[in-house]
Amino acid sequence: MALAADMPSYEPAPAVSVPSFSWSGPYVGLQAGYDWFDAKNRANGFSPATKPDGFTVGAYLGYNHQLDNSPLVIGIEADANYSDADAHRGTAAFGGGRISNSFDFTGAVRGRVGYAFNRFLVYGAGGVAFADPQIKAGGSSDDTIAVGWTIGGGVEAALSDNVTARVEYRYSDFGTDSFSVAGSRVKSDVNDNRVLLGLGYKFSTGW
């Protein structure tokens, strides 16, 4: 009995705590999707409207910070994109001629706020948007740099510690700009919609 009492007791080893995924850190990525917008033009008492659509591709970069012991993620992101959204629609505004609206490039600087479910992030984003709208009519064209606002949201998943994939919807309003084409002054109101798929690379927080 004394021998049994002297035998050492064994306790199970403490469980090893596996850290959860953190969204904190800088990141870069590529994106592509579908772009469609409404352009309401006004000239000489007429209101010719077009609805261009097409594909868009671009790149983004940003920085996320996940609050300590919290699912809340805040960040900032900038992107630049090429769009082939274009359309022609015959109207009576220019003597039965044709008018078209198009974008070549768009971009934005946005703040992001998200809620993380470990490797899954639901987020909203909003900020300042930029574009180069162009109007063509009567054999002439004019373009400008438009500044507006944008808002949207999406979902993002961490496929590994460094690779992420996401899908998002974005709405942008570029307000009213003036153009001079075919001897007329045209005012144009433009708002843009797009759905984007993105693939990103997240650097470590010590980068």
PDB file of C-alpha atoms in Angstrom:
ATOM      1  CA  MET A   1       0.000   0.000   0.000  1.00  0.00           C
ATOM      2  CA  ALA A   2       2.875   2.358   0.742  1.00  0.00           C
ATOM      3  CA  LEU A   3       4.292   1.698  -2.747  1.00  0.00           C
ATOM      4  CA  ALA A   4       1.035   2.699  -4.363  1.00  0.00           C
ATOM      5  CA  ALA A   5       0.899   5.866  -2.317  1.00  0.00           C
ATOM      6  CA  ASP A   6       4.401   6.846  -3.424  1.00  0.00           C
ATOM      7  CA  MET A   7       3.671   6.478  -7.174  1.00  0.00           C
ATOM      8  CA  PRO A   8       3.672   9.833  -9.031  1.00  0.00           C
ATOM      9  CA  SER A   9       0.350  11.149 -10.255  1.00  0.00           C
ATOM     10  CA  TYR A  10      -0.097  12.187 -13.857  1.00  0.00           C
ATOM     11  CA  GLU A  11      -2.185  15.125 -14.997  1.00  0.00           C
ATOM     12  CA  PRO A  12      -3.264  15.722 -18.592  1.00  0.00           C
ATOM     13  CA  ALA A  13      -1.196  18.306 -20.428  1.00  0.00           C
ATOM     14  CA  PRO A  14      -2.913  21.676 -20.741  1.00  0.00           C
ATOM     15  CA  ALA A  15      -4.665  22.255 -24.047  1.00  0.00           C
ATOM     16  CA  VAL A  16      -2.635  24.263 -26.537  1.00  0.00           C
ATOM     17  CA  SER A  17      -4.436  27.438 -27.528  1.00  0.00           C
ATOM     18  CA  VAL A  18      -4.539  27.799 -31.308  1.00  0.00           C
ATOM     19  CA  PRO A  19      -4.756  31.484 -32.245  1.00  0.00           C
ATOM     20  CA  SER A  20      -7.716  32.432 -34.447  1.00  0.00           C
ATOM     21  CA  PHE A  21      -7.183  34.097 -37.811  1.00  0.00           C
ATOM     22  CA  SER A  22      -6.547  37.855 -37.742  1.00  0.00           C
ATOM     23  CA  TRP A  23      -7.555  40.183 -40.572  1.00  0.00           C
ATOM     24  CA  SER A  24      -4.997  42.786 -39.513  1.00  0.00           C
ATOM     25  CA  GLY A  25      -2.348  43.806 -42.024  1.00  0.00           C
ATOM     26  CA  PRO A  26      -1.791  45.310 -45.455  1.00  0.00           C
ATOM     27  CA  TYR A  27      -3.045  43.597 -48.585  1.00  0.00           C
ATOM     28  CA  VAL A  28      -3.121  43.870 -52.389  1.00  0.00           C
ATOM     29  CA  GLY A  29      -5.341  42.213 -54.955  1.00  0.00           C
ATOM     30  CA  LEU A  30      -6.825  41.971 -58.431  1.00  0.00           C
ATOM     31  CA  GLN A  31     -10.519  42.236 -59.274  1.00  0.00           C
ATOM     32  CA  ALA A  32     -12.851  41.844 -62.230  1.00  0.00           C
ATOM     33  CA  GLY A  33     -16.575  42.056 -62.758  1.00  0.00           C
ATOM     34  CA  TYR A  34     -19.563  43.548 -64.518  1.00  0.00           C
ATOM     35  CA  ASP A  35     -20.243  47.286 -64.732  1.00  0.00           C
ATOM     36  CA  TRP A  36     -23.481  49.068 -65.710  1.00  0.00           C
ATOM     37  CA  PHE A  37     -24.501  52.692 -65.313  1.00  0.00           C
ATOM     38  CA  ASP A  38     -27.242  55.187 -66.080  1.00  0.00           C
ATOM     39  CA  ALA A  39     -26.429  58.475 -67.831  1.00  0.00           C
ATOM     40  CA  LYS A  40     -29.181  61.091 -68.025  1.00  0.00           C
ATOM     41  CA  ASN A  41     -28.186  63.780 -70.504  1.00  0.00           C
ATOM     42  CA  ARG A  42     -29.849  67.151 -71.005  1.00  0.00           C
ATOM     43  CA  ALA A  43     -29.307  69.431 -74.014  1.00  0.00           C
ATOM     44  CA  ASN A  44     -31.408  71.834 -76.110  1.00  0.00           C
ATOM     45  CA  GLY A  45     -34.598  70.867 -74.306  1.00  0.00           C
ATOM     46  CA  PHE A  46     -34.075  67.142 -74.893  1.00  0.00           C
ATOM     47  CA  SER A  47     -33.167  64.409 -72.400  1.00  0.00           C
ATOM     48  CA  PRO A  48     -31.318  61.637 -74.240  1.00  0.00           C
ATOM     49  CA  ALA A  49     -30.388  58.831 -71.829  1.00  0.00           C
ATOM     50  CA  THR A  50     -28.065  55.885 -72.233  1.00  0.00           C
ATOM     51  CA  LYS A  51     -27.434  52.731 -70.187  1.00  0.00           C
ATOM     52  CA  PRO A  52     -23.876  51.576 -70.910  1.00  0.00           C
ATOM     53  CA  ASP A  53     -22.642  48.253 -69.569  1.00  0.00           C
ATOM     54  CA  GLY A  54     -19.599  46.048 -69.891  1.00  0.00           C
ATOM     55  CA  PHE A  55     -16.746  44.363 -68.074  1.00  0.00           C
ATOM     56  CA  THR A  56     -14.293  45.954 -65.673  1.00  0.00           C
ATOM     57  CA  VAL A  57     -10.875  44.860 -64.362  1.00  0.00           C
ATOM     58  CA  GLY A  58      -8.587  46.482 -61.824  1.00  0.00           C
ATOM     59  CA  ALA A  59      -6.409  46.278 -58.754  1.00  0.00           C
ATOM     60  CA  TYR A  60      -6.770  47.273 -55.116  1.00  0.00           C
ATOM     61  CA  LEU A  61      -4.635  47.779 -52.028  1.00  0.00           C
ATOM     62  CA  GLY A  62      -5.474  48.522 -48.435  1.00  0.00           C
ATOM     63  CA  TYR A  63      -4.924  47.967 -44.756  1.00  0.00           C
ATOM     64  CA  ASN A  64      -7.153  46.262 -42.173  1.00  0.00           C
ATOM     65  CA  HIS A  65      -6.972  46.410 -38.400  1.00  0.00           C
ATOM     66  CA  GLN A  66      -8.911  43.912 -36.307  1.00  0.00           C
ATOM     67  CA  LEU A  67      -9.534  45.194 -32.789  1.00  0.00           C
ATOM     68  CA  ASP A  68      -7.998  43.140 -29.963  1.00  0.00           C
ATOM     69  CA  ASN A  69     -10.224  40.264 -28.853  1.00  0.00           C
ATOM     70  CA  SER A  70     -12.975  41.581 -31.097  1.00  0.00           C
ATOM     71  CA  PRO A  71     -14.605  40.552 -34.393  1.00  0.00           C
ATOM     72  CA  LEU A  72     -14.685  44.211 -35.482  1.00  0.00           C
ATOM     73  CA  VAL A  73     -12.426  45.036 -38.451  1.00  0.00           C
ATOM     74  CA  ILE A  74     -11.766  48.562 -39.707  1.00  0.00           C
ATOM     75  CA  GLY A  75      -9.642  49.584 -42.671  1.00  0.00           C
ATOM     76  CA  ILE A  76      -8.995  51.759 -45.674  1.00  0.00           C
ATOM     77  CA  GLU A  77      -8.723  50.754 -49.337  1.00  0.00           C
ATOM     78  CA  ALA A  78      -7.948  52.336 -52.718  1.00  0.00           C
ATOM     79  CA  ASP A  79      -8.532  50.844 -56.150  1.00  0.00           C
ATOM     80  CA  ALA A  80      -8.193  51.670 -59.861  1.00  0.00           C
ATOM     81  CA  ASN A  81     -10.103  49.977 -62.688  1.00  0.00           C
ATOM     82  CA  TYR A  82     -10.477  49.901 -66.447  1.00  0.00           C
ATOM     83  CA  SER A  83     -14.051  49.656 -67.761  1.00  0.00           C
ATOM     84  CA  ASP A  84     -15.273  48.921 -71.277  1.00  0.00           C
ATOM     85  CA  ALA A  85     -18.850  49.985 -70.424  1.00  0.00           C
ATOM     86  CA  ASP A  86     -20.129  51.732 -73.541  1.00  0.00           C
ATOM     87  CA  ALA A  87     -23.427  52.250 -75.363  1.00  0.00           C
ATOM     88  CA  HIS A  88     -24.943  54.157 -78.263  1.00  0.00           C
ATOM     89  CA  ARG A  89     -28.575  55.168 -78.390  1.00  0.00           C
ATOM     90  CA  GLY A  90     -30.099  57.256 -81.172  1.00  0.00           C
ATOM     91  CA  THR A  91     -32.002  60.299 -79.973  1.00  0.00           C
ATOM     92  CA  ALA A  92     -33.608  63.448 -81.354  1.00  0.00           C
ATOM     93  CA  ALA A  93     -31.427  65.681 -79.202  1.00  0.00           C
ATOM     94  CA  PHE A  94     -28.891  66.220 -81.980  1.00  0.00           C
ATOM     95  CA  GLY A  95     -31.075  66.281 -85.047  1.00  0.00           C
ATOM     96  CA  GLY A  96     -31.677  62.539 -85.032  1.00  0.00           C
ATOM     97  CA  GLY A  97     -28.006  61.804 -84.425  1.00  0.00           C
ATOM     98  CA  ARG A  98     -26.483  59.475 -81.883  1.00  0.00           C
ATOM     99  CA  ILE A  99     -25.148  60.152 -78.433  1.00  0.00           C
ATOM    100  CA  SER A 100     -23.057  57.840 -76.267  1.00  0.00           C
ATOM    101  CA  ASN A 101     -21.691  57.849 -72.734  1.00  0.00           C
ATOM    102  CA  SER A 102     -18.726  55.805 -71.571  1.00  0.00           C
ATOM    103  CA  PHE A 103     -16.063  55.332 -68.926  1.00  0.00           C
ATOM    104  CA  ASP A 104     -12.496  54.211 -69.426  1.00  0.00           C
ATOM    105  CA  PHE A 105     -11.151  54.402 -65.895  1.00  0.00           C
ATOM    106  CA  THR A 106     -12.682  54.514 -62.437  1.00  0.00           C
ATOM    107  CA  GLY A 107     -11.251  54.479 -58.941  1.00  0.00           C
ATOM    108  CA  ALA A 108     -12.113  55.042 -55.305  1.00  0.00           C
ATOM    109  CA  VAL A 109     -10.702  55.589 -51.828  1.00  0.00           C
ATOM    110  CA  ARG A 110     -12.962  53.979 -49.231  1.00  0.00           C
ATOM    111  CA  GLY A 111     -13.181  53.253 -45.552  1.00  0.00           C
ATOM    112  CA  ARG A 112     -14.200  49.719 -44.592  1.00  0.00           C
ATOM    113  CA  VAL A 113     -15.964  48.350 -41.513  1.00  0.00           C
ATOM    114  CA  GLY A 114     -16.461  44.611 -41.147  1.00  0.00           C
ATOM    115  CA  TYR A 115     -17.477  41.828 -38.787  1.00  0.00           C
ATOM    116  CA  ALA A 116     -15.263  38.759 -38.772  1.00  0.00           C
ATOM    117  CA  PHE A 117     -16.389  35.195 -38.250  1.00  0.00           C
ATOM    118  CA  ASN A 118     -12.829  33.912 -37.920  1.00  0.00           C
ATOM    119  CA  ARG A 119     -11.812  33.425 -41.593  1.00  0.00           C
ATOM    120  CA  PHE A 120     -15.021  34.899 -42.974  1.00  0.00           C
ATOM    121  CA  LEU A 121     -15.592  38.681 -43.150  1.00  0.00           C
ATOM    122  CA  VAL A 122     -18.776  40.613 -43.888  1.00  0.00           C
ATOM    123  CA  TYR A 123     -18.064  44.285 -44.609  1.00  0.00           C
ATOM    124  CA  GLY A 124     -19.445  47.604 -45.765  1.00  0.00           C
ATOM    125  CA  ALA A 125     -17.420  50.306 -47.485  1.00  0.00           C
ATOM    126  CA  GLY A 126     -17.879  53.907 -48.561  1.00  0.00           C
ATOM    127  CA  GLY A 127     -15.879  56.917 -49.655  1.00  0.00           C
ATOM    128  CA  VAL A 128     -14.833  59.063 -52.612  1.00  0.00           C
ATOM    129  CA  ALA A 129     -15.082  57.818 -56.213  1.00  0.00           C
ATOM    130  CA  PHE A 130     -13.369  59.044 -59.388  1.00  0.00           C
ATOM    131  CA  ALA A 131     -14.089  58.474 -63.091  1.00  0.00           C
ATOM    132  CA  ASP A 132     -13.396  59.884 -66.574  1.00  0.00           C
ATOM    133  CA  PRO A 133     -16.861  60.062 -68.202  1.00  0.00           C
ATOM    134  CA  GLN A 134     -16.938  60.772 -71.922  1.00  0.00           C
ATOM    135  CA  ILE A 135     -19.714  61.853 -74.293  1.00  0.00           C
ATOM    136  CA  LYS A 136     -19.678  61.398 -78.076  1.00  0.00           C
ATOM    137  CA  ALA A 137     -22.209  63.001 -80.417  1.00  0.00           C
ATOM    138  CA  GLY A 138     -22.267  64.460 -83.924  1.00  0.00           C
ATOM    139  CA  GLY A 139     -18.711  63.359 -84.709  1.00  0.00           C
ATOM    140  CA  SER A 140     -17.230  65.143 -81.684  1.00  0.00           C
ATOM    141  CA  SER A 141     -16.442  64.107 -78.139  1.00  0.00           C
ATOM    142  CA  ASP A 142     -15.641  65.609 -74.768  1.00  0.00           C
ATOM    143  CA  ASP A 143     -14.553  64.142 -71.437  1.00  0.00           C
ATOM    144  CA  THR A 144     -13.829  65.243 -67.891  1.00  0.00           C
ATOM    145  CA  ILE A 145     -12.701  63.998 -64.489  1.00  0.00           C
ATOM    146  CA  ALA A 146     -15.693  63.389 -62.250  1.00  0.00           C
ATOM    147  CA  VAL A 147     -15.602  63.127 -58.463  1.00  0.00           C
ATOM    148  CA  GLY A 148     -18.458  61.606 -56.508  1.00  0.00           C
ATOM    149  CA  TRP A 149     -19.282  59.251 -53.674  1.00  0.00           C
ATOM    150  CA  THR A 150     -19.543  55.485 -53.438  1.00  0.00           C
ATOM    151  CA  ILE A 151     -21.039  52.937 -51.065  1.00  0.00           C
ATOM    152  CA  GLY A 152     -21.283  49.164 -51.071  1.00  0.00           C
ATOM    153  CA  GLY A 153     -20.502  45.948 -49.273  1.00  0.00           C
ATOM    154  CA  GLY A 154     -19.362  42.408 -49.663  1.00  0.00           C
ATOM    155  CA  VAL A 155     -18.136  39.168 -48.169  1.00  0.00           C
ATOM    156  CA  GLU A 156     -14.541  37.976 -48.018  1.00  0.00           C
ATOM    157  CA  ALA A 157     -13.012  34.617 -47.101  1.00  0.00           C
ATOM    158  CA  ALA A 158      -9.443  33.741 -46.104  1.00  0.00           C
ATOM    159  CA  LEU A 159      -8.490  30.750 -48.245  1.00  0.00           C
ATOM    160  CA  SER A 160      -5.171  30.521 -46.390  1.00  0.00           C
ATOM    161  CA  ASP A 161      -3.220  32.711 -43.963  1.00  0.00           C
ATOM    162  CA  ASN A 162      -2.288  34.987 -46.869  1.00  0.00           C
ATOM    163  CA  VAL A 163      -4.746  34.457 -49.741  1.00  0.00           C
ATOM    164  CA  THR A 164      -8.271  35.893 -49.664  1.00  0.00           C
ATOM    165  CA  ALA A 165     -11.203  35.887 -52.081  1.00  0.00           C
ATOM    166  CA  ARG A 166     -14.191  38.218 -52.094  1.00  0.00           C
ATOM    167  CA  VAL A 167     -17.331  39.327 -53.893  1.00  0.00           C
ATOM    168  CA  GLU A 168     -18.826  42.798 -53.521  1.00  0.00           C
ATOM    169  CA  TYR A 169     -21.417  45.163 -54.893  1.00  0.00           C
ATOM    170  CA  ARG A 170     -20.697  48.874 -55.272  1.00  0.00           C
ATOM    171  CA  TYR A 171     -22.849  51.896 -56.147  1.00  0.00           C
ATOM    172  CA  SER A 172     -21.261  55.216 -57.175  1.00  0.00           C
ATOM    173  CA  ASP A 173     -22.851  58.583 -57.893  1.00  0.00           C
ATOM    174  CA  PHE A 174     -20.766  61.071 -59.882  1.00  0.00           C
ATOM    175  CA  GLY A 175     -23.244  63.925 -59.835  1.00  0.00           C
ATOM    176  CA  THR A 176     -23.625  66.328 -62.780  1.00  0.00           C
ATOM    177  CA  ASP A 177     -20.919  67.321 -65.268  1.00  0.00           C
ATOM    178  CA  SER A 178     -21.022  69.523 -68.371  1.00  0.00           C
ATOM    179  CA  PHE A 179     -19.723  68.586 -71.823  1.00  0.00           C
ATOM    180  CA  SER A 180     -19.440  70.403 -75.138  1.00  0.00           C
ATOM    181  CA  VAL A 181     -20.287  68.208 -78.160  1.00  0.00           C
ATOM    182  CA  ALA A 182     -21.849  68.833 -81.588  1.00  0.00           C
ATOM    183  CA  GLY A 183     -22.072  72.555 -80.900  1.00  0.00           C
ATOM    184  CA  SER A 184     -24.222  72.008 -77.819  1.00  0.00           C
ATOM    185  CA  ARG A 185     -23.673  72.127 -74.086  1.00  0.00           C
ATOM    186  CA  VAL A 186     -24.701  68.817 -72.554  1.00  0.00           C
ATOM    187  CA  LYS A 187     -25.237  68.244 -68.856  1.00  0.00           C
ATOM    188  CA  SER A 188     -24.972  64.646 -67.746  1.00  0.00           C
ATOM    189  CA  ASP A 189     -25.952  62.902 -64.485  1.00  0.00           C
ATOM    190  CA  VAL A 190     -24.174  59.568 -64.029  1.00  0.00           C
ATOM    191  CA  ASN A 191     -24.515  56.790 -61.468  1.00  0.00           C
ATOM    192  CA  ASP A 192     -22.685  53.489 -61.666  1.00  0.00           C
ATOM    193  CA  ASN A 193     -23.307  49.936 -60.429  1.00  0.00           C
ATOM    194  CA  ARG A 194     -20.863  47.066 -60.399  1.00  0.00           C
ATOM    195  CA  VAL A 195     -20.360  43.570 -59.059  1.00  0.00           C
ATOM    196  CA  LEU A 196     -16.740  42.566 -58.507  1.00  0.00           C
ATOM    197  CA  LEU A 197     -14.855  39.359 -57.726  1.00  0.00           C
ATOM    198  CA  GLY A 198     -11.467  39.827 -56.078  1.00  0.00           C
ATOM    199  CA  LEU A 199      -8.449  37.705 -55.211  1.00  0.00           C
ATOM    200  CA  GLY A 200      -6.039  39.214 -52.700  1.00  0.00           C
ATOM    201  CA  TYR A 201      -2.781  38.607 -50.865  1.00  0.00           C
ATOM    202  CA  LYS A 202      -2.630  39.628 -47.189  1.00  0.00           C
ATOM    203  CA  PHE A 203       0.805  40.372 -45.781  1.00  0.00           C
ATOM    204  CA  SER A 204       1.690  39.458 -42.212  1.00  0.00           C
ATOM    205  CA  THR A 205       1.050  42.077 -39.535  1.00  0.00           C
ATOM    206  CA  GLY A 206       4.789  42.496 -39.036  1.00  0.00           C
ATOM    207  CA  TRP A 207       5.314  43.585 -42.649  1.00  0.00           C
TER     208      TRP A 207
END
